[in-house]
PDB file of C-alpha atoms in Angstrom:
ATOM      1  CA  LEU A 140     198.299  11.062 230.809  1.00  0.00           C
ATOM      2  CA  TYR A 141     198.721  12.250 234.552  1.00  0.00           C
ATOM      3  CA  ILE A 142     195.527   9.934 235.330  1.00  0.00           C
ATOM      4  CA  VAL A 143     197.301   7.038 233.790  1.00  0.00           C
ATOM      5  CA  ILE A 144     200.541   7.798 235.822  1.00  0.00           C
ATOM      6  CA  CYS A 145     198.529   8.564 239.195  1.00  0.00           C
ATOM      7  CA  ALA A 146     196.565   5.209 238.495  1.00  0.00           C
ATOM      8  CA  ALA A 147     199.237   4.136 238.323  1.00  0.00           C
ATOM      9  CA  CYS A 148     200.979   4.937 241.169  1.00  0.00           C
ATOM     10  CA  CYS A 149     198.100   3.797 243.363  1.00  0.00           C
ATOM     11  CA  ILE A 150     197.277   0.255 242.166  1.00  0.00           C
ATOM     12  CA  THR A 151     201.347  -0.258 242.753  1.00  0.00           C
ATOM     13  CA  ALA A 152     200.918   1.286 246.459  1.00  0.00           C
ATOM     14  CA  PHE A 153     197.820  -0.950 246.891  1.00  0.00           C
ATOM     15  CA  GLY A 154     200.091  -3.787 245.575  1.00  0.00           C
ATOM     16  CA  LEU A 155     202.956  -3.299 248.211  1.00  0.00           C
ATOM     17  CA  LEU A 156     200.857  -3.308 251.130  1.00  0.00           C
ATOM     18  CA  TYR A 157     199.943  -6.624 250.241  1.00  0.00           C
ATOM     19  CA  LEU A 158     203.764  -7.776 250.735  1.00  0.00           C
ATOM     20  CA  LEU A 159     203.891  -6.489 253.979  1.00  0.00           C
ATOM     21  CA  PRO A 160     202.953  -8.428 257.171  1.00  0.00           C
ATOM     22  CA  VAL A 161     199.356  -9.339 258.176  1.00  0.00           C
ATOM     23  CA  HIS A 162     199.861  -7.490 261.508  1.00  0.00           C
ATOM     24  CA  ILE A 163     201.100  -4.124 259.569  1.00  0.00           C
ATOM     25  CA  ARG A 164     198.447  -4.223 257.124  1.00  0.00           C
ATOM     26  CA  PHE A 165     195.675  -4.520 259.635  1.00  0.00           C
ATOM     27  CA  ARG A 166     197.126  -1.257 260.918  1.00  0.00           C
ATOM     28  CA  LEU A 167     197.534   0.520 257.276  1.00  0.00           C
ATOM     29  CA  GLN A 168     193.681  -0.865 256.544  1.00  0.00           C
ATOM     30  CA  THR A 169     192.367   2.713 255.986  1.00  0.00           C
ATOM     31  CA  MET A 170     195.088   3.808 254.161  1.00  0.00           C
ATOM     32  CA  GLN A 171     194.227   0.095 251.822  1.00  0.00           C
ATOM     33  CA  GLY A 172     190.651   1.682 251.861  1.00  0.00           C
ATOM     34  CA  VAL A 173     191.745   5.476 250.509  1.00  0.00           C
ATOM     35  CA  LEU A 174     193.723   3.983 248.079  1.00  0.00           C
ATOM     36  CA  LEU A 175     191.135   1.292 246.703  1.00  0.00           C
ATOM     37  CA  MET A 176     188.753   4.650 246.494  1.00  0.00           C
ATOM     38  CA  MET A 177     191.459   6.095 244.724  1.00  0.00           C
ATOM     39  CA  ILE A 178     191.761   3.814 242.371  1.00  0.00           C
ATOM     40  CA  ILE A 179     187.674   3.368 241.494  1.00  0.00           C
ATOM     41  CA  GLY A 180     187.653   7.467 240.946  1.00  0.00           C
ATOM     42  CA  LEU A 181     191.072   7.606 238.601  1.00  0.00           C
ATOM     43  CA  ALA A 182     189.470   4.807 236.386  1.00  0.00           C
ATOM     44  CA  ALA A 183     185.879   6.579 236.463  1.00  0.00           C
ATOM     45  CA  LEU A 184     188.243   9.865 235.180  1.00  0.00           C
ATOM     46  CA  PHE A 185     190.176   7.773 232.831  1.00  0.00           C
ATOM     47  CA  PHE A 186     186.979   6.552 231.273  1.00  0.00           C
ATOM     48  CA  THR A 187     185.135   9.646 230.957  1.00  0.00           C
ATOM     49  CA  TRP A 188     187.695  11.585 229.452  1.00  0.00           C
ATOM     50  CA  ASN A 189     188.611   8.854 227.258  1.00  0.00           C
ATOM     51  CA  LYS A 190     184.184   8.557 226.573  1.00  0.00           C
ATOM     52  CA  ASP A 191     184.193  12.308 225.381  1.00  0.00           C
ATOM     53  CA  ILE A 192     184.909  12.656 221.733  1.00  0.00           C
ATOM     54  CA  ARG A 193     186.470  15.746 221.303  1.00  0.00           C
ATOM     55  CA  HIS A 194     189.609  14.183 222.771  1.00  0.00           C
ATOM     56  CA  ASN A 195     189.481  11.901 219.701  1.00  0.00           C
ATOM     57  CA  ALA A 196     191.973  12.628 217.138  1.00  0.00           C
ATOM     58  CA  ASP A 197     189.580  12.420 214.638  1.00  0.00           C
ATOM     59  CA  TRP A 198     186.890  13.960 215.793  1.00  0.00           C
ATOM     60  CA  TYR A 199     185.534  16.773 213.435  1.00  0.00           C
ATOM     61  CA  GLY A 200     186.239  19.788 215.469  1.00  0.00           C
ATOM     62  CA  HIS A 201     189.913  19.487 214.854  1.00  0.00           C
ATOM     63  CA  LYS A 202     189.741  19.965 211.080  1.00  0.00           C
ATOM     64  CA  LEU A 203     187.430  22.948 210.691  1.00  0.00           C
ATOM     65  CA  SER A 204     187.836  25.526 208.799  1.00  0.00           C
ATOM     66  CA  SER A 205     185.844  28.556 207.102  1.00  0.00           C
ATOM     67  CA  GLU A 206     185.848  26.798 203.572  1.00  0.00           C
ATOM     68  CA  SER A 207     184.815  23.610 204.764  1.00  0.00           C
ATOM     69  CA  SER A 208     182.123  21.271 203.630  1.00  0.00           C
ATOM     70  CA  LEU A 209     181.132  18.667 205.869  1.00  0.00           C
ATOM     71  CA  LEU A 210     179.247  15.129 204.494  1.00  0.00           C
ATOM     72  CA  VAL A 211     176.733  14.330 207.185  1.00  0.00           C
ATOM     73  CA  SER A 212     174.658  10.876 207.524  1.00  0.00           C
ATOM     74  CA  ILE A 213     170.811  11.679 208.851  1.00  0.00           C
ATOM     75  CA  THR A 214     171.354   8.878 211.712  1.00  0.00           C
ATOM     76  CA  ALA A 215     167.474   9.189 213.270  1.00  0.00           C
ATOM     77  CA  PRO A 216     163.929   9.996 211.884  1.00  0.00           C
ATOM     78  CA  VAL A 217     163.753  13.343 211.415  1.00  0.00           C
ATOM     79  CA  ILE A 218     161.379  15.198 214.010  1.00  0.00           C
ATOM     80  CA  LYS A 219     158.933  18.092 212.907  1.00  0.00           C
ATOM     81  CA  LYS A 220     159.004  21.118 214.959  1.00  0.00           C
ATOM     82  CA  SER A 221     156.686  24.073 214.827  1.00  0.00           C
ATOM     83  CA  SER A 222     159.134  26.124 212.049  1.00  0.00           C
ATOM     84  CA  SER A 223     161.402  24.087 211.319  1.00  0.00           C
ATOM     85  CA  LEU A 224     163.310  20.234 211.216  1.00  0.00           C
ATOM     86  CA  LYS A 225     164.961  18.635 213.157  1.00  0.00           C
ATOM     87  CA  ALA A 226     167.572  15.756 212.932  1.00  0.00           C
ATOM     88  CA  THR A 227     170.793  14.083 214.565  1.00  0.00           C
ATOM     89  CA  ALA A 228     173.993  13.922 212.000  1.00  0.00           C
ATOM     90  CA  GLU A 229     177.090  11.646 211.834  1.00  0.00           C
ATOM     91  CA  VAL A 230     179.691  13.398 210.496  1.00  0.00           C
ATOM     92  CA  LYS A 231     181.893  11.485 208.117  1.00  0.00           C
ATOM     93  CA  ALA A 232     183.977  13.707 206.168  1.00  0.00           C
ATOM     94  CA  ILE A 233     185.179  17.193 205.551  1.00  0.00           C
ATOM     95  CA  TYR A 234     185.737  18.751 202.241  1.00  0.00           C
ATOM     96  CA  THR A 235     188.594  21.442 202.650  1.00  0.00           C
ATOM     97  CA  ASP A 236     190.198  22.965 199.075  1.00  0.00           C
ATOM     98  CA  GLY A 237     189.489  19.707 197.418  1.00  0.00           C
ATOM     99  CA  LYS A 238     190.614  17.207 199.834  1.00  0.00           C
ATOM    100  CA  CYS A 239     188.591  14.839 201.367  1.00  0.00           C
ATOM    101  CA  THR A 240     189.159  13.996 204.968  1.00  0.00           C
ATOM    102  CA  PRO A 241     187.752  10.918 206.839  1.00  0.00           C
ATOM    103  CA  VAL A 242     186.152  12.129 210.376  1.00  0.00           C
ATOM    104  CA  ASN A 243     184.154  11.264 212.844  1.00  0.00           C
ATOM    105  CA  GLY A 244     181.379  12.973 215.832  1.00  0.00           C
ATOM    106  CA  LYS A 245     177.597  14.389 215.857  1.00  0.00           C
ATOM    107  CA  LEU A 246     175.629  17.147 214.939  1.00  0.00           C
ATOM    108  CA  LEU A 247     172.529  18.596 215.393  1.00  0.00           C
ATOM    109  CA  LEU A 248     170.453  19.954 212.441  1.00  0.00           C
ATOM    110  CA  TYR A 249     168.127  22.107 211.850  1.00  0.00           C
ATOM    111  CA  PHE A 250     166.541  22.880 208.618  1.00  0.00           C
ATOM    112  CA  SER A 251     163.916  25.691 207.205  1.00  0.00           C
ATOM    113  CA  ALA A 252     160.610  23.766 207.129  1.00  0.00           C
ATOM    114  CA  ASP A 253     159.871  23.605 203.105  1.00  0.00           C
ATOM    115  CA  SER A 254     159.374  20.906 200.549  1.00  0.00           C
ATOM    116  CA  ILE A 255     162.780  20.132 199.885  1.00  0.00           C
ATOM    117  CA  ALA A 256     163.432  18.970 203.660  1.00  0.00           C
ATOM    118  CA  GLY A 257     160.744  17.774 204.379  1.00  0.00           C
ATOM    119  CA  ASN A 258     161.216  14.697 201.959  1.00  0.00           C
ATOM    120  CA  LEU A 259     164.244  13.898 204.352  1.00  0.00           C
ATOM    121  CA  GLN A 260     164.735  10.815 205.788  1.00  0.00           C
ATOM    122  CA  TYR A 261     166.774   8.451 208.306  1.00  0.00           C
ATOM    123  CA  GLY A 262     169.940   7.142 206.109  1.00  0.00           C
ATOM    124  CA  ASN A 263     170.546   9.705 203.705  1.00  0.00           C
ATOM    125  CA  CYS A 264     173.354  11.674 202.841  1.00  0.00           C
ATOM    126  CA  LEU A 265     174.046  15.299 202.999  1.00  0.00           C
ATOM    127  CA  LEU A 266     176.860  17.816 202.090  1.00  0.00           C
ATOM    128  CA  ILE A 267     176.488  21.180 204.084  1.00  0.00           C
ATOM    129  CA  ARG A 268     178.081  24.019 204.364  1.00  0.00           C
ATOM    130  CA  ASN A 269     180.279  24.968 207.490  1.00  0.00           C
ATOM    131  CA  THR A 270     177.911  26.756 209.256  1.00  0.00           C
ATOM    132  CA  LEU A 271     177.910  25.190 212.587  1.00  0.00           C
ATOM    133  CA  GLN A 272     177.608  27.244 215.899  1.00  0.00           C
ATOM    134  CA  SER A 273     178.774  25.506 219.159  1.00  0.00           C
ATOM    135  CA  ILE A 274     176.149  24.666 221.492  1.00  0.00           C
ATOM    136  CA  ARG A 275     175.699  27.297 224.491  1.00  0.00           C
ATOM    137  CA  ASN A 276     173.768  28.082 227.706  1.00  0.00           C
ATOM    138  CA  SER A 277     170.922  30.790 227.538  1.00  0.00           C
ATOM    139  CA  GLY A 278     173.040  32.162 230.556  1.00  0.00           C
ATOM    140  CA  ASN A 279     169.955  32.200 232.909  1.00  0.00           C
ATOM    141  CA  PRO A 280     170.961  30.775 236.695  1.00  0.00           C
ATOM    142  CA  GLY A 281     169.231  27.818 237.541  1.00  0.00           C
ATOM    143  CA  ALA A 282     167.902  27.302 233.484  1.00  0.00           C
ATOM    144  CA  PHE A 283     168.028  23.877 231.855  1.00  0.00           C
ATOM    145  CA  ASN A 284     171.981  23.484 231.438  1.00  0.00           C
ATOM    146  CA  TYR A 285     171.385  22.427 227.345  1.00  0.00           C
ATOM    147  CA  GLU A 286     175.194  22.477 226.938  1.00  0.00           C
ATOM    148  CA  ARG A 287     175.577  19.887 229.911  1.00  0.00           C
ATOM    149  CA  TYR A 288     172.988  18.020 228.302  1.00  0.00           C
ATOM    150  CA  GLY A 289     174.578  17.631 224.675  1.00  0.00           C
ATOM    151  CA  ALA A 290     177.863  16.626 225.938  1.00  0.00           C
ATOM    152  CA  PHE A 291     176.204  13.702 227.406  1.00  0.00           C
ATOM    153  CA  GLN A 292     174.754  13.054 224.288  1.00  0.00           C
ATOM    154  CA  GLN A 293     178.335  13.580 222.091  1.00  0.00           C
ATOM    155  CA  LEU A 294     176.825  16.603 220.922  1.00  0.00           C
ATOM    156  CA  TYR A 295     178.520  19.844 220.696  1.00  0.00           C
ATOM    157  CA  HIS A 296     177.796  21.941 217.876  1.00  0.00           C
ATOM    158  CA  THR A 297     174.733  22.736 216.010  1.00  0.00           C
ATOM    159  CA  ALA A 298     173.811  24.050 212.492  1.00  0.00           C
ATOM    160  CA  PHE A 299     170.427  26.280 210.948  1.00  0.00           C
ATOM    161  CA  LEU A 300     170.601  25.313 207.177  1.00  0.00           C
ATOM    162  CA  ARG A 301     168.816  27.111 204.312  1.00  0.00           C
ATOM    163  CA  SER A 302     168.100  25.455 201.659  1.00  0.00           C
ATOM    164  CA  THR A 303     171.277  26.757 199.850  1.00  0.00           C
ATOM    165  CA  ASP A 304     173.181  25.414 202.235  1.00  0.00           C
ATOM    166  CA  TRP A 305     173.117  21.857 202.180  1.00  0.00           C
ATOM    167  CA  VAL A 306     172.463  19.222 199.152  1.00  0.00           C
ATOM    168  CA  LEU A 307     170.639  15.828 199.320  1.00  0.00           C
ATOM    169  CA  LEU A 308     173.612  12.751 197.794  1.00  0.00           C
ATOM    170  CA  GLU A 309     172.291   9.901 196.058  1.00  0.00           C
ATOM    171  CA  GLU A 310     174.058   8.254 198.589  1.00  0.00           C
ATOM    172  CA  LYS A 311     172.224   6.044 202.020  1.00  0.00           C
ATOM    173  CA  ARG A 312     173.526   5.324 204.825  1.00  0.00           C
ATOM    174  CA  ILE A 313     171.535   2.800 206.640  1.00  0.00           C
ATOM    175  CA  ASN A 314     171.662  -0.171 209.425  1.00  0.00           C
ATOM    176  CA  LEU A 315     168.780  -2.591 208.657  1.00  0.00           C
ATOM    177  CA  PHE A 316     168.368  -2.987 212.761  1.00  0.00           C
ATOM    178  CA  ARG A 317     167.912   0.436 213.455  1.00  0.00           C
ATOM    179  CA  GLN A 318     165.632   0.771 210.594  1.00  0.00           C
ATOM    180  CA  CYS A 319     163.488  -1.895 212.128  1.00  0.00           C
ATOM    181  CA  ILE A 320     163.686   0.041 215.142  1.00  0.00           C
ATOM    182  CA  PHE A 321     162.692   3.202 214.090  1.00  0.00           C
ATOM    183  CA  TYR A 322     159.654   1.584 212.125  1.00  0.00           C
ATOM    184  CA  LEU A 323     158.059   0.242 214.745  1.00  0.00           C
ATOM    185  CA  GLN A 324     159.127   3.492 217.121  1.00  0.00           C
ATOM    186  CA  SER A 325     157.188   5.275 214.329  1.00  0.00           C
ATOM    187  CA  LYS A 326     153.727   2.580 214.438  1.00  0.00           C
ATOM    188  CA  THR A 327     153.948   2.769 218.079  1.00  0.00           C
ATOM    189  CA  ILE A 328     153.479   6.529 218.343  1.00  0.00           C
ATOM    190  CA  GLN A 329     150.958   6.665 215.438  1.00  0.00           C
ATOM    191  CA  ILE A 330     148.738   4.199 217.862  1.00  0.00           C
ATOM    192  CA  ILE A 331     149.263   6.455 220.879  1.00  0.00           C
ATOM    193  CA  ARG A 332     148.793   9.833 218.890  1.00  0.00           C
ATOM    194  CA  LYS A 333     145.400   7.795 217.643  1.00  0.00           C
ATOM    195  CA  TYR A 334     143.800   6.740 220.924  1.00  0.00           C
ATOM    196  CA  ILE A 335     145.119   9.451 223.525  1.00  0.00           C
ATOM    197  CA  ASP A 336     143.839  13.216 222.927  1.00  0.00           C
ATOM    198  CA  ALA A 337     146.619  15.399 222.256  1.00  0.00           C
ATOM    199  CA  GLY A 338     145.065  18.198 223.696  1.00  0.00           C
ATOM    200  CA  SER A 339     144.969  16.780 226.552  1.00  0.00           C
ATOM    201  CA  GLY A 340     148.736  17.082 227.322  1.00  0.00           C
ATOM    202  CA  ILE A 341     149.103  13.155 228.178  1.00  0.00           C
ATOM    203  CA  THR A 342     150.071  12.112 224.680  1.00  0.00           C
ATOM    204  CA  SER A 343     153.628  13.033 225.491  1.00  0.00           C
ATOM    205  CA  ILE A 344     153.983  11.650 228.177  1.00  0.00           C
ATOM    206  CA  ALA A 345     152.791   8.309 227.598  1.00  0.00           C
ATOM    207  CA  GLU A 346     155.070   8.381 224.678  1.00  0.00           C
ATOM    208  CA  ALA A 347     158.064   8.752 226.942  1.00  0.00           C
ATOM    209  CA  LEU A 348     156.669   6.332 229.371  1.00  0.00           C
ATOM    210  CA  LEU A 349     156.168   3.661 226.431  1.00  0.00           C
ATOM    211  CA  ILE A 350     158.930   3.901 224.578  1.00  0.00           C
ATOM    212  CA  GLY A 351     160.944   6.198 225.945  1.00  0.00           C
ATOM    213  CA  TYR A 352     160.537   8.875 223.502  1.00  0.00           C
ATOM    214  CA  LYS A 353     160.229  12.233 224.773  1.00  0.00           C
ATOM    215  CA  GLU A 354     160.574  14.752 221.396  1.00  0.00           C
ATOM    216  CA  ASP A 355     157.421  15.722 222.385  1.00  0.00           C
ATOM    217  CA  LEU A 356     157.567  16.416 225.841  1.00  0.00           C
ATOM    218  CA  ASP A 357     157.348  20.146 227.158  1.00  0.00           C
ATOM    219  CA  ARG A 358     160.513  21.556 228.391  1.00  0.00           C
ATOM    220  CA  ASP A 359     158.738  22.961 231.464  1.00  0.00           C
ATOM    221  CA  LEU A 360     157.042  19.926 232.326  1.00  0.00           C
ATOM    222  CA  VAL A 361     160.402  18.213 232.302  1.00  0.00           C
ATOM    223  CA  GLN A 362     161.626  20.794 234.863  1.00  0.00           C
ATOM    224  CA  ALA A 363     158.584  20.747 237.221  1.00  0.00           C
ATOM    225  CA  TYR A 364     159.072  16.800 237.165  1.00  0.00           C
ATOM    226  CA  SER A 365     162.861  17.959 237.661  1.00  0.00           C
ATOM    227  CA  ASN A 366     162.243  20.336 240.512  1.00  0.00           C
ATOM    228  CA  ALA A 367     159.659  17.759 242.088  1.00  0.00           C
ATOM    229  CA  GLY A 368     162.351  15.040 242.464  1.00  0.00           C
ATOM    230  CA  VAL A 369     160.556  12.872 239.923  1.00  0.00           C
ATOM    231  CA  VAL A 370     162.145  12.923 236.716  1.00  0.00           C
ATOM    232  CA  HIS A 371     163.393   9.383 236.611  1.00  0.00           C
ATOM    233  CA  ILE A 372     159.456   8.336 235.881  1.00  0.00           C
ATOM    234  CA  ILE A 373     159.617   9.500 232.422  1.00  0.00           C
ATOM    235  CA  ALA A 374     163.675   8.781 232.241  1.00  0.00           C
ATOM    236  CA  ILE A 375     163.076   5.014 232.475  1.00  0.00           C
ATOM    237  CA  SER A 376     160.152   4.098 229.750  1.00  0.00           C
ATOM    238  CA  GLY A 377     158.194   0.895 230.268  1.00  0.00           C
ATOM    239  CA  LEU A 378     160.059  -0.921 227.481  1.00  0.00           C
ATOM    240  CA  HIS A 379     162.807  -0.387 229.866  1.00  0.00           C
ATOM    241  CA  LEU A 380     161.705  -1.745 232.487  1.00  0.00           C
ATOM    242  CA  GLY A 381     159.834  -4.852 230.493  1.00  0.00           C
ATOM    243  CA  LEU A 382     163.255  -5.608 229.430  1.00  0.00           C
ATOM    244  CA  ILE A 383     164.705  -5.627 232.962  1.00  0.00           C
ATOM    245  CA  TYR A 384     162.025  -7.656 233.867  1.00  0.00           C
ATOM    246  CA  VAL A 385     162.573 -10.481 231.659  1.00  0.00           C
ATOM    247  CA  MET A 386     166.604 -10.671 232.082  1.00  0.00           C
ATOM    248  CA  LEU A 387     166.017 -11.011 236.188  1.00  0.00           C
ATOM    249  CA  VAL A 388     163.048 -14.005 235.635  1.00  0.00           C
ATOM    250  CA  TRP A 389     165.641 -15.654 233.100  1.00  0.00           C
ATOM    251  CA  LEU A 390     168.456 -14.612 235.559  1.00  0.00           C
ATOM    252  CA  PHE A 391     166.800 -15.837 238.873  1.00  0.00           C
ATOM    253  CA  GLY A 392     165.109 -19.020 236.770  1.00  0.00           C
ATOM    254  CA  ARG A 393     168.399 -20.736 236.491  1.00  0.00           C
ATOM    255  CA  ILE A 394     169.508 -20.654 240.258  1.00  0.00           C
ATOM    256  CA  PRO A 395     168.768 -23.736 241.647  1.00  0.00           C
ATOM    257  CA  TRP A 396     167.239 -22.772 245.015  1.00  0.00           C
ATOM    258  CA  ILE A 397     164.961 -20.371 243.676  1.00  0.00           C
ATOM    259  CA  LYS A 398     164.194 -22.184 240.514  1.00  0.00           C
ATOM    260  CA  LYS A 399     161.233 -23.646 242.505  1.00  0.00           C
ATOM    261  CA  GLN A 400     159.830 -20.523 244.098  1.00  0.00           C
ATOM    262  CA  LYS A 401     156.378 -19.389 243.305  1.00  0.00           C
ATOM    263  CA  CYS A 402     157.471 -15.596 243.101  1.00  0.00           C
ATOM    264  CA  VAL A 403     159.892 -16.251 239.748  1.00  0.00           C
ATOM    265  CA  HIS A 404     156.779 -17.438 238.248  1.00  0.00           C
ATOM    266  CA  VAL A 405     154.053 -14.259 238.802  1.00  0.00           C
TER     267      VAL A 405
END
């Protein structure tokens, strides 16, 4: 509310400046610039605040209790870790005292590695107990800020589930387009691992560069890239660059005086 009020005042003041004579507006051009920068900054603050799902009335965190159970849907392929399974899930509803409340939000789930959890796939729906924990930093100065990273992904809670903490439901929620993307991603990863020696440590880098798959990247390696100031190399995959290239060629190819230039067709 305060952001909106401040933005409205700045926009009003900026508009009133245009009602003044030209010679006065020229003297106040510095103020115009300041007001414009304030409007842009307040707009950025508003969109950032609005993007944070914790400000949504339907966020599951507002309606949790110690006796709650959550209906979640796995939104990405399950990733196998050394001693557990990792999955991202979307919360669909909360059950408290037999009452179902529709909610939204995302969770990071870890399952104990057993034969039951090993069969989990994208689209599976689970009923889990409320064993959520807030994502926190390690507390070490200069260490990777995992809490901030999770907030950028709209992830604020995680849960470590044993086989007795969840039940697999028959219902499935699958988006065919996303399923196709995950299938192509899986096949690409298999091909990369087939032709690149995993012991060389290059496999994870190739996965990140080619298709943006960063789950196999070593955290120390990412920190080393970050310290060197070249983390953007693995943040932007070759697929992203290819899409940007195709988009630019398509765009510039429709500008008359550029269309006939040789550089566009290289």
